[in-house]
C-alpha cells in the first residue's frame, strides 16, 4: 500500500528548528537538572521488577518439588515467599510510578517555561517578519505532543528497559541456555520494526494533522455561521468536511495497514521466543541438561519478555514524534538575540530618515530612497494608498527593522543598533493589531507601567475616551478580559492599546492606523482627547482618514515607496496636487 | 475483511431522545463491524486463554519424559499462538475502524447541523461547545462504541474459562467465576476520584496552554511596550499549578496501578496455592496446575477491559449528552412558501423605517447610530434569527413580497447582506471565490473594483509554493495574515463576485484609506451598474457616488436625494455627514 498523497500543511515554519546536536545538548541539560529524580525512579522500579520475577521462580521450584514428590511442607513456604514478593512488587510499582509522574511533571514544567522565557526574548524584527502563528503552534501543539511523550512515553520506556534487562538477567541466572533460545525471534523483530519505523512517524503526523484539519473546518463553519448563510455556502461546507474526513481517513487506513503488517510479525517473534524456549528447553530437560524447575521458570520468563519489548516498540514512535516537537521548541533558542550596541545613545529627540531603501526580500524594495526629518514635538501624518509602504516606513521609524540602505536615526544614533529596551523607552509603535491579553483589565494596562497605581490607570483610560465603559465593567479594573473573559469590542481593544501607550509615555509615537476600527466620529473624538495628553510628544501617524492629516503639522504623501508630496495641509491644498484633489472631493468643495 | 467505506454517503437521522439512545443508535449503524470485532476478540482471547494448557502439557511431558508429548505441546501452542495473533490483528483493524466509523459519523452529523443552522447556531450555543463536540467528544464517543464489542467478548471468555475450570476442578472454577467480577468491581471506587482530579488537571492545563498561546500571540505588543516579566511570572504560576494538579492525579493513578498488580496477584497466588496442594496430593497433574495458573493470570486482560468499559461509559455519556444537545437544535421558521419574481427588478422596502432601495440603483444610507445600521442591514436580508426575548419586526419586502415568507435559501439568493465583519474562510483564493453565483462577474474585475492589487501581492508573498499564481495563494483562517483594510477589500471582492440581485453592504470601506476608498467607490458603482445595491456609509467619498442617499433619523427615513443636493438643501444631512467626520479640528474648537 502506498501512502496517501494529501498532506495537511501546518502553519508555515517561519522560525528555525533545532538541529539534532542542539536537541541532544538540551536533553543533556535536562538530564543534569533532574539526575536525582531519574535515578530514584529507576531504582524503585528495579525493586518492583525483581520482586515480580519471584513468582515464576517460586512456581518453578514448586513444580520441581511436585515432580520429584518432595512437595510436602514446601508449599506453604513457597506461597509465603510469593505473597511477600507480591506485596513488595505492588508497593514499589505504585511508588515508582508516582516518582515517575512527579519527575515527568517537573521536566514538562521546565520545558514549557523555558520555551516561553525564550520566546518573550525574541527580537521584534524577527517577530514582525515571522509572525506569531508558528510560535503559537509551537507553544500549544508541540508542547501538547511533548506532554504525552514525557508524561507517558519516557516513564514507560524507562520502566520497560529496566524490566527487559532484569528479565534477561533472570533468564541468564536460571539457565544461560534458555536465555539463548529466547532470542530466536529477535532477527524477525528487528527487520520488521525497522520497516515499520521508517514509515510510521511521518504517517502518524499526517494522520494527526488530518484529524485536526477536520476540526478546523468545523470550527470555521460555526465561527463564520453568518457569512456561510449569507453566501449560501452550507452545502459547500458539508462537502468540504466530507472531503477533509476522506483525507484523514486515507491516512488512518494507511497507518492501519502499517500495523496490520507489523503486529503479526512481532507477535510471531514473541511466540517464537516462548515456543523455542518450550520445545528446545523440553528437549534439554530430557537430555538432563536442565531441570524441570528451570524449564518452567524459563518458559514463564520468556513470556515475561514480551510485555517490556512490546512497551518499548509501542512508545518508540511516540518518542520520535516527541523528538520532532522538541526540536521545534529548541529551535527558538537558535534565533540569534539582538545584540544591542550599548554605546548607541540618542542625543535629543530628532528622528531622521536619510535616503532609506528597504525590502522584505532580496531585490524587491518596498521603499525607494525616502528622506524624512521629524522635528521634536511635531505631528507628522503619512497618507497614501494601500501598499505604498506607509506601514513599512512606520516600522523603520520605530526601530523594528534596520534600513537596507540609508539610515534612520534618533538624536543622531542609529535606532536599529540600540538595545530593544532602550528603543521602547524612546519610541513606541501602536498598530492595528489590538491584542487583549487574557487577564484582568489592570494586567492589560500595567504591562506598560508595572508601577502604576489605579488612579494613573484610570487617568490613562480617560485620556483615550475609555473611562466610561471601563467603569461600567462588572468588576472595574479587576474584570477578566480577553479570550474567555468579558469580550471587548475591537474599538475598545484599540482604545486599550492606546491607553497602554499613554502609560508607557515614550517621547515619540508611531501610530499605524491606531484608530481605524472606531467609527469615524468616535475616532475623531479620541484623537482630540489623545492629542491633549500627548502635548509636546512627537507623533508620526499613519492614517486613512483625511482629518488626521489635516490636523498634522506636516503631511507626507507616500506613493509607490516614495514621498510624492510633502508639506503642511494649507501648503499642499494650495499646491493643487493629487492630495488637494482628494481633499476637495472629500470635503465636497468641488 | 474489507472495512466499511467512509465517510458515509448519508449519515442518516440519529435517535436523539437521550444520550444513551444516541450511543445505541451509533452502535446499530455499524452492526456488521460490531459483530466482526466481537468475533475476532473471541478468537484472540480464546487463543491466549488456551495457550497455558499447551504449556502445561509441555511441562507435563517433560516431567513424564515424553519427547513426542513435548513436540505435540509445541505444535498445539504454535497453533493457538497463531490463532491469537491472527485474531489480534483482525480485532485491531476492526476495533480501530469501528472507532473511526463512530467518530466520522458524529462529525458528519455535526457538520451538517452547523451548515444547516448557519447564523442561528452561534446565537443559541457557544462556538467552543460545537467545536468540542467535533473534536474531543467524538473521540470518547467512538471509544465507547468500539469498546462494546470487546466487552461482549470479555464476558464470554470469562464465562468460558470459568466453565472449563469448573468442569476440571469445581472449587477452583467457582473461585474463578466469582473472582473476576469481584476484582473488576474493586477497581471502580478509585475511578471516580481519579476522573475528578484528572478533569481538574486538564482544566488547569488548558488554562496554562491558553495563557501561553495568548502571551505568544500578543508578543509583538509585549516586545513593543514591555511587561514580559509580568507575563512570565503569571505563566510560571499557572504552569506550577498544572504540575501540582498532575501530581495529585498521579497519586491516585499510582494507587490504581498498585491495585492492578496486587489484586490479580493475590488471586493467582490463591489459585496456585490451592492447586499446588491438590497436585501434591496427586489429585491434579503438574501440567494442569500450570494450565490453571496461566489461565488465571490471563484473566487479568478481560478484567482490564471491564475496568476500561466502566471508565469509558462515565465519559462517553457526558460527551454523547453534549452531542445530542448540539444536534437537537433546530431553526424554526414559519410556513415559507411565497416565491420571488425577478428579484433584480424589484424595489427593496423596509416598512419599519420607511427605507426604500430602488431596483437597479446604488442607494446609500446615512445613519448616526452604527449599531442601528448593522441591525437594519441584517433585517434587509430577511429571516433574522431571534435571540431569546427578542420580538419579531415586520418583514422587509422585495417587490411587495415579504422576504420572511420566502424560503430561506431563496431569500439568501435574492439578497446578500455583507455585514461589518464578514469572515474570510481559509483556503486558496480560488476556493475563497468559489461561491454560488460566481462566474458572471470575472474575478479580475471584482478584485480590481475592490482595489485588491496589494492584497494579491501579500497573499502570493505568504505562499512560497503557489508559483506566483494568486488564485493558488493561501488565505489564512479569518485572513489573519492580512491587515484590517486588506481583509475588508478581499471580502468586498468576494461579495461582488457572488453578484446577487440585491447587495447590502454595511460600512464596506471603514478600514480603507481615503485614496483607495475613492477608487473603490468608483469601482463599486461601475461593477454594480443596473443591479440593486444598498450601502451603509459615512464617508463622503462613497456617498458622492450613490445614485440616491437616504438619511435616517430616530429610526425613520427623513430625507432622500443625491449627496450634493442633500448637502446643499438639507441642513440635517449636512450636519450628519460633516459633524466631526469631515470638519477639521481647527474649525471645531
CSV table of C-alpha atoms in Angstrom, one decimal, chain A residues 8-9 12 55-56 59 62-63 66-67 71-72 75-76 79 82-83 86-87 89-91 93-95 97-98 101-102 105-106 108-110 112-113 115-124 127-129 131-132 135-136 139-140 143 147 151 156 210-216 218-243 245-246 248-249 252-253 256-257 259-261 263-264 267-268 271 274-275 278-283 285-286 292 295-296 299-300 303-304 338 361 383-387 390 395 420-421 424 427-440 442-444 446-450 482-484 497 500-501 504 513 516-521 524-525 528 531 543-547 550-551 557 559 565 578-579 581-583 585-588 590, chain B residues 3-9 51 54-55 58-59 61-63 65-67 70-71 73-74 77-78 81-82 84-85 88-89 92-93 96-97 99-100 103-104 107-108 110-112 114-115 117-123 126-127 130-131 133-136 138-139 201 208-228 230-232 234-236 238-240 242-243 246-247 250-251 254-255 257-259 261-262 265-266 268-269 272-273 276-277 279-281 286 289-290 293 331 368 370 374 378 383 385 408-409 412-413 415-417 419 421-426 431 434-437 454 461-462 465 474 477-478 483-485 487 489 494-495 498 507 509-519 538-541 544 563-564 567 574 576-589:
chain,number,residue,atom,x,y,z
A,8,UNK,CA,-2.1,18.8,5.6
A,9,UNK,CA,0.1,21.8,5.8
A,12,UNK,CA,4.5,27.8,7.7
A,55,UNK,CA,6.6,-15.5,41.1
A,56,UNK,CA,7.7,-17.7,38.2
A,59,UNK,CA,6.3,-21.7,40.7
A,62,UNK,CA,7.2,-25.8,43.3
A,63,UNK,CA,6.8,-27.8,40.0
A,66,UNK,CA,6.0,-31.7,42.9
A,67,UNK,CA,7.6,-33.6,40.1
A,71,UNK,CA,6.4,-31.0,47.9
A,72,UNK,CA,5.1,-31.7,51.4
A,75,UNK,CA,4.0,-25.3,49.5
A,76,UNK,CA,3.3,-23.1,52.5
A,79,UNK,CA,3.3,-19.3,48.9
A,82,UNK,CA,5.2,-15.4,46.7
A,83,UNK,CA,2.9,-13.3,48.9
A,86,UNK,CA,3.8,-9.6,45.5
A,87,UNK,CA,3.4,-7.1,48.4
A,89,UNK,CA,6.1,-5.6,43.8
A,90,UNK,CA,2.8,-3.8,44.1
A,91,UNK,CA,4.0,-1.3,46.6
A,93,UNK,CA,5.2,-0.4,41.3
A,94,UNK,CA,2.9,2.3,42.7
A,95,UNK,CA,5.8,4.2,44.3
A,97,UNK,CA,5.0,5.3,39.1
A,98,UNK,CA,4.4,8.2,41.4
A,101,UNK,CA,5.0,11.2,37.4
A,102,UNK,CA,6.5,13.8,39.7
A,105,UNK,CA,5.8,16.8,35.5
A,106,UNK,CA,8.9,18.7,36.6
A,108,UNK,CA,7.4,19.2,31.4
A,109,UNK,CA,7.1,22.4,33.5
A,110,UNK,CA,10.7,23.2,32.8
A,112,UNK,CA,7.2,24.8,28.7
A,113,UNK,CA,8.5,27.6,30.9
A,115,UNK,CA,10.1,27.9,25.9
A,116,UNK,CA,8.2,30.9,26.9
A,117,UNK,CA,11.2,32.6,28.5
A,118,UNK,CA,13.0,32.2,25.2
A,119,UNK,CA,10.0,33.3,23.2
A,120,UNK,CA,9.5,36.6,25.0
A,121,UNK,CA,13.1,37.5,24.4
A,122,UNK,CA,12.8,37.2,20.6
A,123,UNK,CA,13.8,40.4,18.8
A,124,UNK,CA,10.8,42.4,17.5
A,127,UNK,CA,8.5,38.6,15.3
A,128,UNK,CA,7.3,41.1,12.7
A,129,UNK,CA,8.7,39.0,9.9
A,131,UNK,CA,4.5,36.4,12.5
A,132,UNK,CA,3.3,34.7,15.7
A,135,UNK,CA,5.3,30.4,17.6
A,136,UNK,CA,1.7,29.9,18.8
A,139,UNK,CA,3.6,26.8,22.2
A,140,UNK,CA,0.4,24.8,22.0
A,143,UNK,CA,4.0,21.4,24.0
A,147,UNK,CA,3.2,16.4,27.2
A,151,UNK,CA,4.1,12.1,30.8
A,156,UNK,CA,7.0,3.7,30.3
A,210,UNK,CA,-5.7,15.4,9.0
A,211,UNK,CA,-7.8,14.9,12.2
A,212,UNK,CA,-7.1,18.5,13.3
A,213,UNK,CA,-8.0,19.7,9.8
A,214,UNK,CA,-11.5,18.3,10.1
A,215,UNK,CA,-11.9,20.1,13.4
A,216,UNK,CA,-10.7,23.3,11.9
A,218,UNK,CA,-15.9,22.6,11.5
A,219,UNK,CA,-14.8,25.4,13.8
A,220,UNK,CA,-14.6,27.8,10.8
A,221,UNK,CA,-18.1,26.8,9.7
A,222,UNK,CA,-19.5,27.5,13.1
A,223,UNK,CA,-17.5,30.7,13.6
A,224,UNK,CA,-18.4,32.0,10.1
A,225,UNK,CA,-22.1,31.0,10.5
A,226,UNK,CA,-23.4,34.3,9.3
A,227,UNK,CA,-21.1,34.5,6.3
A,228,UNK,CA,-21.8,30.9,5.4
A,229,UNK,CA,-25.5,31.6,5.5
A,230,UNK,CA,-25.3,34.9,3.6
A,231,UNK,CA,-23.3,33.5,0.8
A,232,UNK,CA,-25.2,30.2,0.8
A,233,UNK,CA,-22.0,28.2,1.5
A,234,UNK,CA,-23.7,25.5,3.6
A,235,UNK,CA,-23.7,22.7,1.0
A,236,UNK,CA,-20.1,23.5,0.2
A,237,UNK,CA,-19.0,23.4,3.8
A,238,UNK,CA,-20.6,19.9,4.2
A,239,UNK,CA,-18.8,18.7,1.0
A,240,UNK,CA,-15.5,20.2,2.3
A,241,UNK,CA,-15.9,18.5,5.7
A,242,UNK,CA,-16.6,15.2,3.9
A,243,UNK,CA,-13.5,15.7,1.7
A,245,UNK,CA,-12.7,13.5,6.5
A,246,UNK,CA,-11.8,11.4,3.4
A,248,UNK,CA,-7.9,12.0,7.2
A,249,UNK,CA,-9.4,8.5,6.7
A,252,UNK,CA,-6.0,6.2,9.1
A,253,UNK,CA,-6.2,3.4,6.6
A,256,UNK,CA,-3.8,0.7,10.0
A,257,UNK,CA,-2.2,-1.2,7.1
A,259,UNK,CA,0.2,-2.0,11.8
A,260,UNK,CA,-1.6,-4.9,10.1
A,261,UNK,CA,1.8,-5.9,8.7
A,263,UNK,CA,1.7,-6.5,14.5
A,264,UNK,CA,1.6,-10.1,13.2
A,267,UNK,CA,3.6,-11.4,17.5
A,268,UNK,CA,5.3,-14.2,15.6
A,271,UNK,CA,5.7,-16.6,20.0
A,274,UNK,CA,8.3,-18.7,24.0
A,275,UNK,CA,7.9,-21.8,21.8
A,278,UNK,CA,9.5,-24.6,25.5
A,279,UNK,CA,10.4,-27.0,22.8
A,280,UNK,CA,14.2,-26.7,22.9
A,281,UNK,CA,14.1,-26.4,26.7
A,282,UNK,CA,11.9,-29.5,26.9
A,283,UNK,CA,14.4,-31.4,24.8
A,285,UNK,CA,15.4,-31.3,30.1
A,286,UNK,CA,15.1,-34.8,28.6
A,292,UNK,CA,12.0,-29.2,35.1
A,295,UNK,CA,12.3,-25.1,32.3
A,296,UNK,CA,9.1,-23.8,34.0
A,299,UNK,CA,9.2,-20.5,29.8
A,300,UNK,CA,7.4,-18.0,32.1
A,303,UNK,CA,6.7,-15.0,28.2
A,304,UNK,CA,7.5,-12.0,30.5
A,338,UNK,CA,19.5,41.1,19.2
A,361,UNK,CA,13.0,40.2,0.1
A,383,UNK,CA,-1.0,59.2,3.9
A,384,UNK,CA,-1.3,57.4,0.7
A,385,UNK,CA,-2.9,54.4,-1.0
A,386,UNK,CA,-2.7,50.9,0.4
A,387,UNK,CA,0.6,49.1,-0.3
A,390,UNK,CA,3.5,53.6,4.8
A,395,UNK,CA,8.2,50.2,11.4
A,420,UNK,CA,15.3,46.9,22.4
A,421,UNK,CA,14.7,48.1,26.0
A,424,UNK,CA,11.0,51.3,23.5
A,427,UNK,CA,9.7,55.3,20.7
A,428,UNK,CA,6.6,53.2,20.7
A,429,UNK,CA,4.5,51.8,17.9
A,430,UNK,CA,0.8,51.1,18.1
A,431,UNK,CA,-0.6,49.3,15.1
A,432,UNK,CA,-3.9,47.7,14.1
A,433,UNK,CA,-3.0,44.6,16.0
A,434,UNK,CA,-5.2,45.1,19.1
A,435,UNK,CA,-4.4,42.2,21.3
A,436,UNK,CA,-6.3,41.9,24.5
A,437,UNK,CA,-4.4,39.6,26.9
A,438,UNK,CA,-6.2,37.0,29.0
A,439,UNK,CA,-6.3,38.5,32.4
A,440,UNK,CA,-7.7,41.5,34.3
A,442,UNK,CA,-5.4,46.0,35.2
A,443,UNK,CA,-3.0,43.4,34.0
A,444,UNK,CA,-3.6,44.6,30.5
A,446,UNK,CA,0.1,47.5,33.9
A,447,UNK,CA,2.3,45.7,31.4
A,448,UNK,CA,3.2,49.2,30.1
A,449,UNK,CA,3.9,50.6,33.5
A,450,UNK,CA,4.3,48.0,36.2
A,482,UNK,CA,-9.6,38.6,26.7
A,483,UNK,CA,-10.4,35.2,25.4
A,484,UNK,CA,-12.8,33.5,27.8
A,497,UNK,CA,-3.8,49.7,23.2
A,500,UNK,CA,-1.1,51.4,27.3
A,501,UNK,CA,0.8,53.9,25.2
A,504,UNK,CA,4.3,53.8,28.7
A,513,UNK,CA,-4.0,53.2,11.8
A,516,UNK,CA,-9.1,52.6,12.3
A,517,UNK,CA,-11.6,50.3,14.0
A,518,UNK,CA,-13.5,53.0,15.7
A,519,UNK,CA,-16.4,54.5,14.0
A,520,UNK,CA,-15.4,57.8,12.4
A,521,UNK,CA,-17.0,60.1,15.0
A,524,UNK,CA,-12.2,61.8,15.8
A,525,UNK,CA,-13.1,62.4,19.4
A,528,UNK,CA,-8.7,65.0,20.1
A,531,UNK,CA,-3.7,65.0,21.4
A,543,UNK,CA,-3.9,57.4,8.8
A,544,UNK,CA,-6.6,56.5,6.3
A,545,UNK,CA,-8.9,59.4,7.4
A,546,UNK,CA,-8.0,62.8,6.0
A,547,UNK,CA,-8.9,64.7,9.1
A,550,UNK,CA,-5.5,67.9,8.2
A,551,UNK,CA,-4.6,68.2,11.9
A,557,UNK,CA,2.1,61.5,0.9
A,559,UNK,CA,3.1,56.6,-3.1
A,565,UNK,CA,4.1,65.3,-1.8
A,578,UNK,CA,-3.4,64.9,-6.0
A,579,UNK,CA,-3.7,65.5,-2.3
A,581,UNK,CA,-7.9,67.0,-5.3
A,582,UNK,CA,-8.7,64.2,-2.9
A,583,UNK,CA,-9.3,66.6,0.0
A,585,UNK,CA,-13.8,65.6,-3.2
A,586,UNK,CA,-13.8,64.6,0.4
A,587,UNK,CA,-15.0,68.0,1.7
A,588,UNK,CA,-17.3,68.5,-1.3
A,590,UNK,CA,-15.6,70.7,-6.0
B,3,UNK,CA,-13.7,-2.3,6.0
B,4,UNK,CA,-16.9,-0.2,5.5
B,5,UNK,CA,-16.1,2.7,3.2
B,6,UNK,CA,-16.1,6.1,5.0
B,7,UNK,CA,-17.2,8.9,5.1
B,8,UNK,CA,-20.8,7.8,4.8
B,9,UNK,CA,-22.8,8.9,1.8
B,51,UNK,CA,-2.1,-21.3,25.5
B,54,UNK,CA,-0.4,-26.3,25.8
B,55,UNK,CA,2.4,-25.0,28.1
B,58,UNK,CA,4.7,-29.5,27.5
B,59,UNK,CA,5.9,-29.3,31.1
B,61,UNK,CA,5.6,-34.2,29.0
B,62,UNK,CA,9.0,-33.1,30.3
B,63,UNK,CA,8.1,-34.4,33.7
B,65,UNK,CA,10.0,-38.0,30.0
B,66,UNK,CA,7.9,-38.0,26.7
B,67,UNK,CA,9.7,-36.3,23.8
B,70,UNK,CA,6.8,-32.1,24.0
B,71,UNK,CA,6.6,-31.8,20.2
B,73,UNK,CA,2.5,-29.5,23.0
B,74,UNK,CA,4.8,-27.3,21.0
B,77,UNK,CA,1.0,-23.9,21.4
B,78,UNK,CA,2.1,-22.8,17.9
B,81,UNK,CA,-0.5,-18.6,19.3
B,82,UNK,CA,-1.1,-18.2,15.5
B,84,UNK,CA,-4.4,-15.5,18.9
B,85,UNK,CA,-2.0,-13.4,16.6
B,88,UNK,CA,-5.4,-9.8,17.5
B,89,UNK,CA,-4.6,-8.1,14.2
B,92,UNK,CA,-7.2,-4.3,16.0
B,93,UNK,CA,-8.2,-3.4,12.4
B,96,UNK,CA,-10.0,0.9,15.2
B,97,UNK,CA,-12.3,1.1,12.2
B,99,UNK,CA,-13.9,3.8,16.5
B,100,UNK,CA,-13.3,5.8,13.3
B,103,UNK,CA,-16.2,9.4,15.2
B,104,UNK,CA,-16.7,10.1,11.5
B,107,UNK,CA,-18.5,14.6,12.8
B,108,UNK,CA,-20.6,14.3,9.6
B,110,UNK,CA,-22.3,17.9,13.4
B,111,UNK,CA,-21.0,19.4,10.1
B,112,UNK,CA,-24.5,19.1,8.5
B,114,UNK,CA,-23.7,23.6,11.6
B,115,UNK,CA,-24.2,24.3,7.9
B,117,UNK,CA,-28.2,26.3,11.3
B,118,UNK,CA,-25.9,28.9,9.9
B,119,UNK,CA,-26.2,32.3,11.7
B,120,UNK,CA,-28.7,30.8,14.1
B,121,UNK,CA,-26.2,28.5,15.7
B,122,UNK,CA,-23.9,31.0,17.4
B,123,UNK,CA,-26.9,32.8,19.0
B,126,UNK,CA,-21.2,28.8,22.2
B,127,UNK,CA,-18.9,28.2,19.3
B,130,UNK,CA,-19.8,22.8,18.9
B,131,UNK,CA,-16.1,22.5,18.2
B,133,UNK,CA,-18.2,18.0,20.2
B,134,UNK,CA,-16.5,17.8,16.8
B,135,UNK,CA,-13.0,17.1,18.1
B,136,UNK,CA,-12.8,15.9,21.8
B,138,UNK,CA,-16.2,12.3,19.1
B,139,UNK,CA,-13.1,10.5,20.4
B,201,UNK,CA,-5.6,18.8,35.8
B,208,UNK,CA,-2.0,27.4,31.1
B,209,UNK,CA,-1.9,26.5,27.4
B,210,UNK,CA,-4.3,29.3,26.6
B,211,UNK,CA,-2.1,31.7,28.6
B,212,UNK,CA,1.0,30.6,26.7
B,213,UNK,CA,-0.8,30.9,23.3
B,214,UNK,CA,-2.2,34.2,24.4
B,215,UNK,CA,1.1,35.6,25.5
B,216,UNK,CA,2.9,34.5,22.4
B,217,UNK,CA,0.1,35.8,20.1
B,218,UNK,CA,0.4,39.2,21.7
B,219,UNK,CA,4.2,39.1,21.8
B,220,UNK,CA,4.6,42.0,19.4
B,221,UNK,CA,2.7,44.2,21.8
B,222,UNK,CA,4.7,43.0,24.8
B,223,UNK,CA,8.0,43.4,23.0
B,224,UNK,CA,7.0,46.9,21.8
B,225,UNK,CA,5.8,48.2,25.1
B,226,UNK,CA,7.2,46.0,27.9
B,227,UNK,CA,5.6,43.7,30.5
B,228,UNK,CA,7.4,40.5,29.6
B,230,UNK,CA,4.8,40.3,34.4
B,231,UNK,CA,3.5,37.8,31.9
B,232,UNK,CA,6.3,35.3,32.5
B,234,UNK,CA,1.9,34.8,35.6
B,235,UNK,CA,2.6,31.8,33.3
B,236,UNK,CA,5.1,30.2,35.7
B,238,UNK,CA,-0.1,28.7,36.1
B,239,UNK,CA,2.4,26.1,34.9
B,240,UNK,CA,3.3,25.2,38.5
B,242,UNK,CA,-0.8,22.3,36.5
B,243,UNK,CA,2.2,20.4,37.8
B,246,UNK,CA,-1.0,16.5,37.8
B,247,UNK,CA,0.9,15.1,40.8
B,250,UNK,CA,-0.8,10.7,39.7
B,251,UNK,CA,-1.2,9.8,43.3
B,254,UNK,CA,-0.3,5.1,41.3
B,255,UNK,CA,-2.7,3.6,43.8
B,257,UNK,CA,-1.5,0.6,39.5
B,258,UNK,CA,-0.7,-0.9,42.9
B,259,UNK,CA,-4.1,-2.4,43.0
B,261,UNK,CA,-0.7,-5.6,40.4
B,262,UNK,CA,-1.8,-6.7,43.9
B,265,UNK,CA,-1.7,-11.3,42.0
B,266,UNK,CA,-3.5,-12.4,45.2
B,268,UNK,CA,-3.2,-16.1,41.2
B,269,UNK,CA,-1.5,-16.9,44.5
B,272,UNK,CA,-1.8,-21.6,42.8
B,273,UNK,CA,-1.7,-22.5,46.5
B,276,UNK,CA,-0.4,-27.0,44.4
B,277,UNK,CA,-2.0,-28.7,47.4
B,279,UNK,CA,-1.1,-31.5,42.9
B,280,UNK,CA,0.9,-32.6,46.0
B,281,UNK,CA,-1.9,-35.0,47.0
B,286,UNK,CA,1.6,-30.8,37.4
B,289,UNK,CA,-1.6,-26.8,37.6
B,290,UNK,CA,0.5,-24.8,35.2
B,293,UNK,CA,-2.0,-20.8,36.8
B,331,UNK,CA,-34.1,26.7,13.3
B,368,UNK,CA,-26.0,58.2,13.0
B,370,UNK,CA,-23.7,52.3,13.7
B,374,UNK,CA,-26.0,47.0,11.5
B,378,UNK,CA,-29.3,42.3,8.7
B,383,UNK,CA,-35.1,35.7,8.2
B,385,UNK,CA,-32.6,34.6,13.7
B,408,UNK,CA,-34.6,30.9,3.4
B,409,UNK,CA,-32.4,29.7,0.6
B,412,UNK,CA,-30.5,34.5,0.6
B,413,UNK,CA,-30.1,34.0,-3.1
B,415,UNK,CA,-30.4,39.5,-1.2
B,416,UNK,CA,-26.8,39.2,0.0
B,417,UNK,CA,-26.1,41.0,3.3
B,419,UNK,CA,-22.1,42.6,7.4
B,421,UNK,CA,-17.3,41.7,10.0
B,422,UNK,CA,-17.5,39.2,7.1
B,423,UNK,CA,-15.3,36.1,7.7
B,424,UNK,CA,-12.7,35.1,5.2
B,425,UNK,CA,-12.7,31.3,5.2
B,426,UNK,CA,-9.3,29.7,4.9
B,431,UNK,CA,-11.6,28.3,-3.0
B,434,UNK,CA,-15.9,29.6,-5.2
B,435,UNK,CA,-19.3,30.9,-4.0
B,436,UNK,CA,-22.8,30.2,-5.5
B,437,UNK,CA,-23.4,32.8,-8.2
B,454,UNK,CA,-1.7,44.7,-2.8
B,461,UNK,CA,4.3,36.6,-0.8
B,462,UNK,CA,2.9,34.5,2.0
B,465,UNK,CA,4.8,27.3,-3.2
B,474,UNK,CA,-3.5,30.7,0.6
B,477,UNK,CA,-8.0,31.5,8.8
B,478,UNK,CA,-10.1,34.7,9.2
B,483,UNK,CA,-4.2,43.9,7.6
B,484,UNK,CA,-7.7,45.1,8.5
B,485,UNK,CA,-8.1,47.1,5.3
B,487,UNK,CA,-9.3,41.8,4.7
B,489,UNK,CA,-11.3,44.7,0.5
B,494,UNK,CA,-16.0,38.1,-2.8
B,495,UNK,CA,-19.4,39.8,-2.3
B,498,UNK,CA,-21.3,36.5,-5.9
B,507,UNK,CA,-19.6,50.1,6.0
B,509,UNK,CA,-14.6,50.5,3.5
B,510,UNK,CA,-14.4,51.7,7.1
B,511,UNK,CA,-10.8,50.5,7.4
B,512,UNK,CA,-9.6,51.6,4.0
B,513,UNK,CA,-7.5,54.8,3.4
B,514,UNK,CA,-9.1,57.7,1.6
B,515,UNK,CA,-7.0,57.3,-1.6
B,516,UNK,CA,-8.2,53.7,-2.0
B,517,UNK,CA,-11.7,54.4,-0.8
B,518,UNK,CA,-12.3,56.9,-3.6
B,519,UNK,CA,-11.2,54.3,-6.2
B,538,UNK,CA,-20.4,57.7,6.5
B,539,UNK,CA,-17.7,58.7,4.1
B,540,UNK,CA,-18.5,61.5,1.6
B,541,UNK,CA,-16.3,59.7,-0.9
B,544,UNK,CA,-21.0,61.1,-3.6
B,563,UNK,CA,-25.4,63.6,-2.0
B,564,UNK,CA,-24.7,67.1,-3.3
B,567,UNK,CA,-25.5,68.7,1.3
B,574,UNK,CA,-25.1,68.2,6.2
B,576,UNK,CA,-24.9,64.2,10.0
B,577,UNK,CA,-22.2,63.8,7.3
B,578,UNK,CA,-19.8,66.6,8.3
B,579,UNK,CA,-20.3,66.6,12.0
B,580,UNK,CA,-17.0,65.6,13.4
B,581,UNK,CA,-16.0,63.4,10.5
B,582,UNK,CA,-15.1,65.9,7.8
B,583,UNK,CA,-14.9,69.0,10.0
B,584,UNK,CA,-11.3,69.9,10.7
B,585,UNK,CA,-10.2,70.2,14.2
B,586,UNK,CA,-9.3,73.9,14.0
B,587,UNK,CA,-12.8,74.8,12.9
B,588,UNK,CA,-14.4,72.7,15.6
B,589,UNK,CA,-12.9,74.5,18.6
